[in-house]
Amino acid sequence: MDALRASELPVAVGNGADEWSPDLQLPHSMWEIFGSMDDVAGDALALAFAQKHCAAGGEGWRWLWVQDARSTRSSGRPFLHGLPPPLRSGFIHVEAGSAADALWAMEEGVRCGELSFVIGEIVGDPKVLDFTAIRRLVLAAERNGVMLYLLRREGFANLSAARLRWRATAAPSALHRWNSMAPGVPRVRAELFRGRGLRPGQFWLEHGVGSHEPDHSLLVVPDLRDRPVEPDYRATG
């Protein structure tokens, strides 16, 4: 059994900086992303983080998505053709019967050096998801260099050993470059409320800009203000 000693865990800081940015290079570890059942902002944020920070192998990304039974019933299974095209061929999905089985599958996933990253999905606050269980996942992820993103749907932010902890909500999309009536690049409002060596903050993040097909860029953008009223609507009052 792994010795669960905090002294074994590296401090997750990057280049002496105290403010997070998408370009900050951090050690691979486990991040928690809290979200609601009403949107998939947390899912989108995890996938954007993974494409930005996790290297693809010679055949592209090979990655694992683990769901417990409540996650599958509540939000459904991931839709293959809705995933970013580069992530479709190497996608492995595991549906666990319980939260305990899901945690075991996540730990086995991060111990596999052939995987680029792992996404785990848990609904609520099952008793097995305690501080010790999370610390085991952190240890396994950091020792094996495989990133783990734990999606917490409707979960409460109890004491945790996760290196970064986020709250994700959907944000209005950017303005479309050519059509002011159409949605533009999707955006997520992400709050970093805990990060080892990093200052908490709120960020509006935009993924895949600069081309017609989404790329792997992840940018911080200004908070959206009220949009201008379209001329036709302004004319009609």
mmCIF file of C-alpha atoms in Angstrom:
data_model
loop_
_atom_site.group_PDB
_atom_site.id
_atom_site.type_symbol
_atom_site.label_atom_id
_atom_site.label_comp_id
_atom_site.label_asym_id
_atom_site.label_seq_id
_atom_site.Cartn_x
_atom_site.Cartn_y
_atom_site.Cartn_z
ATOM 1 C CA MET A 1 0.000 0.000 0.000
ATOM 2 C CA ASP A 2 1.245 3.469 -0.834
ATOM 3 C CA ALA A 3 2.394 5.564 2.092
ATOM 4 C CA LEU A 4 0.102 8.598 2.108
ATOM 5 C CA ARG A 5 2.569 11.220 3.238
ATOM 6 C CA ALA A 6 2.145 14.839 2.224
ATOM 7 C CA SER A 7 5.924 15.238 2.103
ATOM 8 C CA GLU A 8 6.002 12.969 -0.960
ATOM 9 C CA LEU A 9 3.784 15.297 -2.947
ATOM 10 C CA PRO A 10 5.587 17.959 -5.009
ATOM 11 C CA VAL A 11 4.406 21.528 -4.659
ATOM 12 C CA ALA A 12 2.507 22.431 -7.811
ATOM 13 C CA VAL A 13 3.938 25.794 -8.733
ATOM 14 C CA GLY A 14 5.211 27.005 -12.056
ATOM 15 C CA ASN A 15 8.273 29.150 -12.637
ATOM 16 C CA GLY A 16 7.831 30.984 -9.345
ATOM 17 C CA ALA A 17 4.545 32.555 -10.512
ATOM 18 C CA ASP A 18 1.614 33.003 -8.173
ATOM 19 C CA GLU A 19 -1.130 33.624 -10.742
ATOM 20 C CA TRP A 20 -2.507 30.878 -12.953
ATOM 21 C CA SER A 21 -2.561 31.185 -16.731
ATOM 22 C CA PRO A 22 -3.213 28.614 -19.495
ATOM 23 C CA ASP A 23 0.473 28.682 -20.444
ATOM 24 C CA LEU A 24 1.713 27.947 -16.915
ATOM 25 C CA GLN A 25 3.543 24.605 -16.873
ATOM 26 C CA LEU A 26 2.501 22.587 -13.826
ATOM 27 C CA PRO A 27 3.404 19.022 -12.824
ATOM 28 C CA HIS A 28 0.851 16.416 -13.860
ATOM 29 C CA SER A 29 -1.407 15.745 -10.913
ATOM 30 C CA MET A 30 -5.129 15.656 -10.124
ATOM 31 C CA TRP A 31 -7.429 18.635 -10.552
ATOM 32 C CA GLU A 32 -11.023 18.801 -9.331
ATOM 33 C CA ILE A 33 -13.636 20.575 -11.458
ATOM 34 C CA PHE A 34 -16.992 21.291 -9.800
ATOM 35 C CA GLY A 35 -20.067 21.840 -11.955
ATOM 36 C CA SER A 36 -23.823 21.396 -12.081
ATOM 37 C CA MET A 37 -26.044 18.893 -13.822
ATOM 38 C CA ASP A 38 -27.477 21.674 -16.007
ATOM 39 C CA ASP A 39 -24.533 22.149 -18.379
ATOM 40 C CA VAL A 40 -21.339 20.496 -19.562
ATOM 41 C CA ALA A 41 -19.011 23.391 -18.801
ATOM 42 C CA GLY A 42 -16.893 21.187 -16.552
ATOM 43 C CA ASP A 43 -16.578 18.532 -19.239
ATOM 44 C CA ALA A 44 -15.546 21.119 -21.814
ATOM 45 C CA LEU A 45 -13.028 22.654 -19.422
ATOM 46 C CA ALA A 46 -11.432 19.275 -18.662
ATOM 47 C CA LEU A 47 -11.105 18.448 -22.376
ATOM 48 C CA ALA A 48 -9.630 21.883 -23.106
ATOM 49 C CA PHE A 49 -7.116 21.517 -20.262
ATOM 50 C CA ALA A 50 -6.144 18.062 -21.497
ATOM 51 C CA GLN A 51 -5.543 19.153 -25.080
ATOM 52 C CA LYS A 52 -3.516 22.107 -23.863
ATOM 53 C CA HIS A 53 -1.370 20.419 -21.213
ATOM 54 C CA CYS A 54 -1.175 16.693 -22.021
ATOM 55 C CA ALA A 55 1.120 15.487 -24.761
ATOM 56 C CA ALA A 56 -0.211 13.154 -27.436
ATOM 57 C CA GLY A 57 1.718 10.023 -28.300
ATOM 58 C CA GLY A 58 2.806 8.903 -31.741
ATOM 59 C CA GLU A 59 -0.712 7.710 -32.545
ATOM 60 C CA GLY A 60 -2.410 10.669 -30.879
ATOM 61 C CA TRP A 61 -4.127 10.889 -27.520
ATOM 62 C CA ARG A 62 -5.082 7.708 -25.717
ATOM 63 C CA TRP A 63 -7.278 8.577 -22.790
ATOM 64 C CA LEU A 64 -9.839 7.206 -20.361
ATOM 65 C CA TRP A 65 -13.204 8.545 -19.195
ATOM 66 C CA VAL A 66 -14.607 6.855 -16.060
ATOM 67 C CA GLN A 67 -18.190 7.381 -14.848
ATOM 68 C CA ASP A 68 -19.963 6.006 -11.816
ATOM 69 C CA ALA A 69 -23.516 4.711 -12.244
ATOM 70 C CA ARG A 70 -25.124 7.952 -10.998
ATOM 71 C CA SER A 71 -23.166 9.972 -13.542
ATOM 72 C CA THR A 72 -24.362 7.775 -16.388
ATOM 73 C CA ARG A 73 -27.990 8.007 -15.265
ATOM 74 C CA SER A 74 -27.821 11.761 -14.689
ATOM 75 C CA SER A 75 -25.786 13.050 -17.622
ATOM 76 C CA GLY A 76 -25.564 10.122 -20.022
ATOM 77 C CA ARG A 77 -22.516 8.605 -21.653
ATOM 78 C CA PRO A 78 -20.029 10.742 -23.601
ATOM 79 C CA PHE A 79 -21.064 11.096 -27.249
ATOM 80 C CA LEU A 80 -18.146 10.010 -29.418
ATOM 81 C CA HIS A 81 -18.915 12.293 -32.372
ATOM 82 C CA GLY A 82 -19.386 15.251 -30.033
ATOM 83 C CA LEU A 83 -15.797 14.990 -28.832
ATOM 84 C CA PRO A 84 -13.027 17.044 -30.445
ATOM 85 C CA PRO A 85 -11.899 15.125 -33.570
ATOM 86 C CA PRO A 86 -8.305 14.540 -32.334
ATOM 87 C CA LEU A 87 -9.657 12.794 -29.205
ATOM 88 C CA ARG A 88 -12.049 10.344 -30.857
ATOM 89 C CA SER A 89 -9.802 7.492 -31.977
ATOM 90 C CA GLY A 90 -8.002 6.949 -28.658
ATOM 91 C CA PHE A 91 -11.072 7.251 -26.415
ATOM 92 C CA ILE A 92 -11.793 4.544 -23.807
ATOM 93 C CA HIS A 93 -14.978 4.682 -21.706
ATOM 94 C CA VAL A 94 -15.574 2.818 -18.427
ATOM 95 C CA GLU A 95 -18.965 2.715 -16.727
ATOM 96 C CA ALA A 96 -18.466 1.667 -13.114
ATOM 97 C CA GLY A 97 -21.246 0.242 -10.997
ATOM 98 C CA SER A 98 -20.424 2.373 -7.963
ATOM 99 C CA ALA A 99 -18.324 5.335 -6.882
ATOM 100 C CA ALA A 100 -15.819 2.954 -5.251
ATOM 101 C CA ASP A 101 -15.391 1.043 -8.511
ATOM 102 C CA ALA A 102 -15.029 4.333 -10.400
ATOM 103 C CA LEU A 103 -12.236 5.489 -8.079
ATOM 104 C CA TRP A 104 -10.448 2.157 -8.527
ATOM 105 C CA ALA A 105 -10.703 2.479 -12.327
ATOM 106 C CA MET A 106 -9.334 6.043 -12.201
ATOM 107 C CA GLU A 107 -6.360 4.950 -10.105
ATOM 108 C CA GLU A 108 -5.632 2.060 -12.454
ATOM 109 C CA GLY A 109 -5.883 4.475 -15.381
ATOM 110 C CA VAL A 110 -3.335 6.955 -14.059
ATOM 111 C CA ARG A 111 -0.973 4.056 -13.333
ATOM 112 C CA CYS A 112 -0.996 3.189 -17.029
ATOM 113 C CA GLY A 113 1.844 4.993 -18.763
ATOM 114 C CA GLU A 114 0.210 4.483 -22.164
ATOM 115 C CA LEU A 115 -2.556 6.975 -21.366
ATOM 116 C CA SER A 116 -2.191 10.706 -21.971
ATOM 117 C CA PHE A 117 -4.801 11.639 -19.340
ATOM 118 C CA VAL A 118 -7.844 10.407 -17.418
ATOM 119 C CA ILE A 119 -11.211 12.061 -16.793
ATOM 120 C CA GLY A 120 -13.262 10.802 -13.862
ATOM 121 C CA GLU A 121 -16.889 11.721 -13.195
ATOM 122 C CA ILE A 122 -18.618 11.447 -9.810
ATOM 123 C CA VAL A 123 -22.057 12.754 -8.805
ATOM 124 C CA GLY A 124 -22.628 14.191 -5.340
ATOM 125 C CA ASP A 125 -20.525 13.348 -2.291
ATOM 126 C CA PRO A 126 -20.259 9.574 -1.827
ATOM 127 C CA LYS A 127 -18.604 8.508 1.441
ATOM 128 C CA VAL A 128 -15.810 6.704 -0.385
ATOM 129 C CA LEU A 129 -14.685 10.003 -1.943
ATOM 130 C CA ASP A 130 -12.936 11.241 1.176
ATOM 131 C CA PHE A 131 -9.614 13.016 1.718
ATOM 132 C CA THR A 132 -7.660 9.744 1.814
ATOM 133 C CA ALA A 133 -9.163 8.511 -1.474
ATOM 134 C CA ILE A 134 -8.383 11.784 -3.225
ATOM 135 C CA ARG A 135 -4.838 11.803 -1.851
ATOM 136 C CA ARG A 136 -4.312 8.290 -3.217
ATOM 137 C CA LEU A 137 -5.350 9.533 -6.657
ATOM 138 C CA VAL A 138 -3.029 12.545 -6.373
ATOM 139 C CA LEU A 139 -0.104 10.291 -5.429
ATOM 140 C CA ALA A 140 -0.798 7.877 -8.278
ATOM 141 C CA ALA A 141 -1.162 10.664 -10.844
ATOM 142 C CA GLU A 142 2.021 12.466 -9.797
ATOM 143 C CA ARG A 143 4.142 9.341 -9.469
ATOM 144 C CA ASN A 144 3.149 8.124 -12.937
ATOM 145 C CA GLY A 145 2.947 11.498 -14.692
ATOM 146 C CA VAL A 146 -0.621 11.006 -15.950
ATOM 147 C CA MET A 147 -3.027 13.909 -15.534
ATOM 148 C CA LEU A 148 -6.389 13.239 -13.840
ATOM 149 C CA TYR A 149 -9.361 15.599 -14.098
ATOM 150 C CA LEU A 150 -12.082 14.715 -11.580
ATOM 151 C CA LEU A 151 -15.501 16.105 -12.524
ATOM 152 C CA ARG A 152 -17.637 16.691 -9.412
ATOM 153 C CA ARG A 153 -21.267 17.143 -10.465
ATOM 154 C CA GLU A 154 -23.299 18.773 -7.702
ATOM 155 C CA GLY A 155 -20.487 17.988 -5.277
ATOM 156 C CA PHE A 156 -19.510 19.949 -2.175
ATOM 157 C CA ALA A 157 -15.949 21.229 -1.903
ATOM 158 C CA ASN A 158 -14.873 19.418 1.264
ATOM 159 C CA LEU A 159 -11.271 19.055 2.402
ATOM 160 C CA SER A 160 -9.226 17.770 -0.525
ATOM 161 C CA ALA A 161 -5.634 17.034 -1.562
ATOM 162 C CA ALA A 162 -6.296 18.008 -5.196
ATOM 163 C CA ARG A 163 -3.619 20.360 -6.529
ATOM 164 C CA LEU A 164 -6.052 22.697 -8.305
ATOM 165 C CA ARG A 165 -9.780 23.029 -7.627
ATOM 166 C CA TRP A 166 -12.114 24.725 -10.088
ATOM 167 C CA ARG A 167 -15.762 25.729 -10.395
ATOM 168 C CA ALA A 168 -16.960 25.795 -13.988
ATOM 169 C CA THR A 169 -20.100 27.374 -15.439
ATOM 170 C CA ALA A 170 -21.197 28.114 -18.968
ATOM 171 C CA ALA A 171 -20.508 31.623 -20.279
ATOM 172 C CA PRO A 172 -21.908 33.512 -23.294
ATOM 173 C CA SER A 173 -20.048 32.624 -26.456
ATOM 174 C CA ALA A 174 -17.852 35.113 -28.258
ATOM 175 C CA LEU A 175 -19.286 37.201 -31.079
ATOM 176 C CA HIS A 176 -19.144 35.398 -34.397
ATOM 177 C CA ARG A 177 -16.516 36.785 -36.727
ATOM 178 C CA TRP A 178 -18.794 36.939 -39.789
ATOM 179 C CA ASN A 179 -22.380 36.672 -38.503
ATOM 180 C CA SER A 180 -23.454 38.824 -35.560
ATOM 181 C CA MET A 181 -26.599 36.708 -35.125
ATOM 182 C CA ALA A 182 -24.695 33.426 -34.767
ATOM 183 C CA PRO A 183 -22.801 32.110 -31.734
ATOM 184 C CA GLY A 184 -19.045 32.349 -31.893
ATOM 185 C CA VAL A 185 -16.283 30.465 -30.114
ATOM 186 C CA PRO A 186 -17.565 28.785 -26.906
ATOM 187 C CA ARG A 187 -16.444 30.167 -23.566
ATOM 188 C CA VAL A 188 -16.381 28.899 -19.985
ATOM 189 C CA ARG A 189 -16.289 30.850 -16.748
ATOM 190 C CA ALA A 190 -13.761 29.094 -14.527
ATOM 191 C CA GLU A 191 -13.090 29.980 -10.899
ATOM 192 C CA LEU A 192 -9.851 28.690 -9.408
ATOM 193 C CA PHE A 193 -10.765 28.675 -5.714
ATOM 194 C CA ARG A 194 -7.778 26.652 -4.537
ATOM 195 C CA GLY A 195 -4.354 26.018 -6.030
ATOM 196 C CA ARG A 196 -1.139 24.949 -4.327
ATOM 197 C CA GLY A 197 1.181 27.941 -4.707
ATOM 198 C CA LEU A 198 -1.298 29.791 -6.935
ATOM 199 C CA ARG A 199 -3.540 32.766 -6.282
ATOM 200 C CA PRO A 200 -7.325 32.152 -6.527
ATOM 201 C CA GLY A 201 -9.014 33.919 -9.400
ATOM 202 C CA GLN A 202 -11.813 33.951 -11.946
ATOM 203 C CA PHE A 203 -11.167 33.439 -15.638
ATOM 204 C CA TRP A 204 -13.210 33.513 -18.829
ATOM 205 C CA LEU A 205 -11.590 30.904 -21.058
ATOM 206 C CA GLU A 206 -11.894 30.429 -24.799
ATOM 207 C CA HIS A 207 -10.791 27.223 -26.521
ATOM 208 C CA GLY A 208 -9.838 26.798 -30.148
ATOM 209 C CA VAL A 209 -9.495 30.209 -31.776
ATOM 210 C CA GLY A 210 -7.741 31.516 -34.844
ATOM 211 C CA SER A 211 -9.099 29.018 -37.365
ATOM 212 C CA HIS A 212 -12.334 27.486 -38.642
ATOM 213 C CA GLU A 213 -11.466 24.204 -36.901
ATOM 214 C CA PRO A 214 -10.801 24.331 -33.138
ATOM 215 C CA ASP A 215 -7.125 24.059 -32.253
ATOM 216 C CA HIS A 216 -5.452 23.395 -28.913
ATOM 217 C CA SER A 217 -5.162 27.017 -27.799
ATOM 218 C CA LEU A 218 -6.687 28.037 -24.484
ATOM 219 C CA LEU A 219 -6.903 31.770 -23.876
ATOM 220 C CA VAL A 220 -8.070 34.047 -21.085
ATOM 221 C CA VAL A 221 -10.489 36.637 -22.463
ATOM 222 C CA PRO A 222 -12.115 39.714 -20.885
ATOM 223 C CA ASP A 223 -15.453 39.361 -19.150
ATOM 224 C CA LEU A 224 -18.299 39.900 -21.614
ATOM 225 C CA ARG A 225 -20.400 42.999 -21.111
ATOM 226 C CA ASP A 226 -23.820 43.788 -22.575
ATOM 227 C CA ARG A 227 -23.807 43.196 -26.300
ATOM 228 C CA PRO A 228 -24.822 45.967 -28.686
ATOM 229 C CA VAL A 229 -28.412 45.962 -29.855
ATOM 230 C CA GLU A 230 -28.682 44.890 -33.501
ATOM 231 C CA PRO A 231 -29.759 47.684 -35.884
ATOM 232 C CA ASP A 232 -32.990 45.919 -36.903
ATOM 233 C CA TYR A 233 -34.077 45.481 -33.282
ATOM 234 C CA ARG A 234 -33.023 49.028 -32.411
ATOM 235 C CA ALA A 235 -35.145 50.398 -35.264
ATOM 236 C CA THR A 236 -38.257 48.571 -34.060
ATOM 237 C CA GLY A 237 -37.797 49.787 -30.507
#
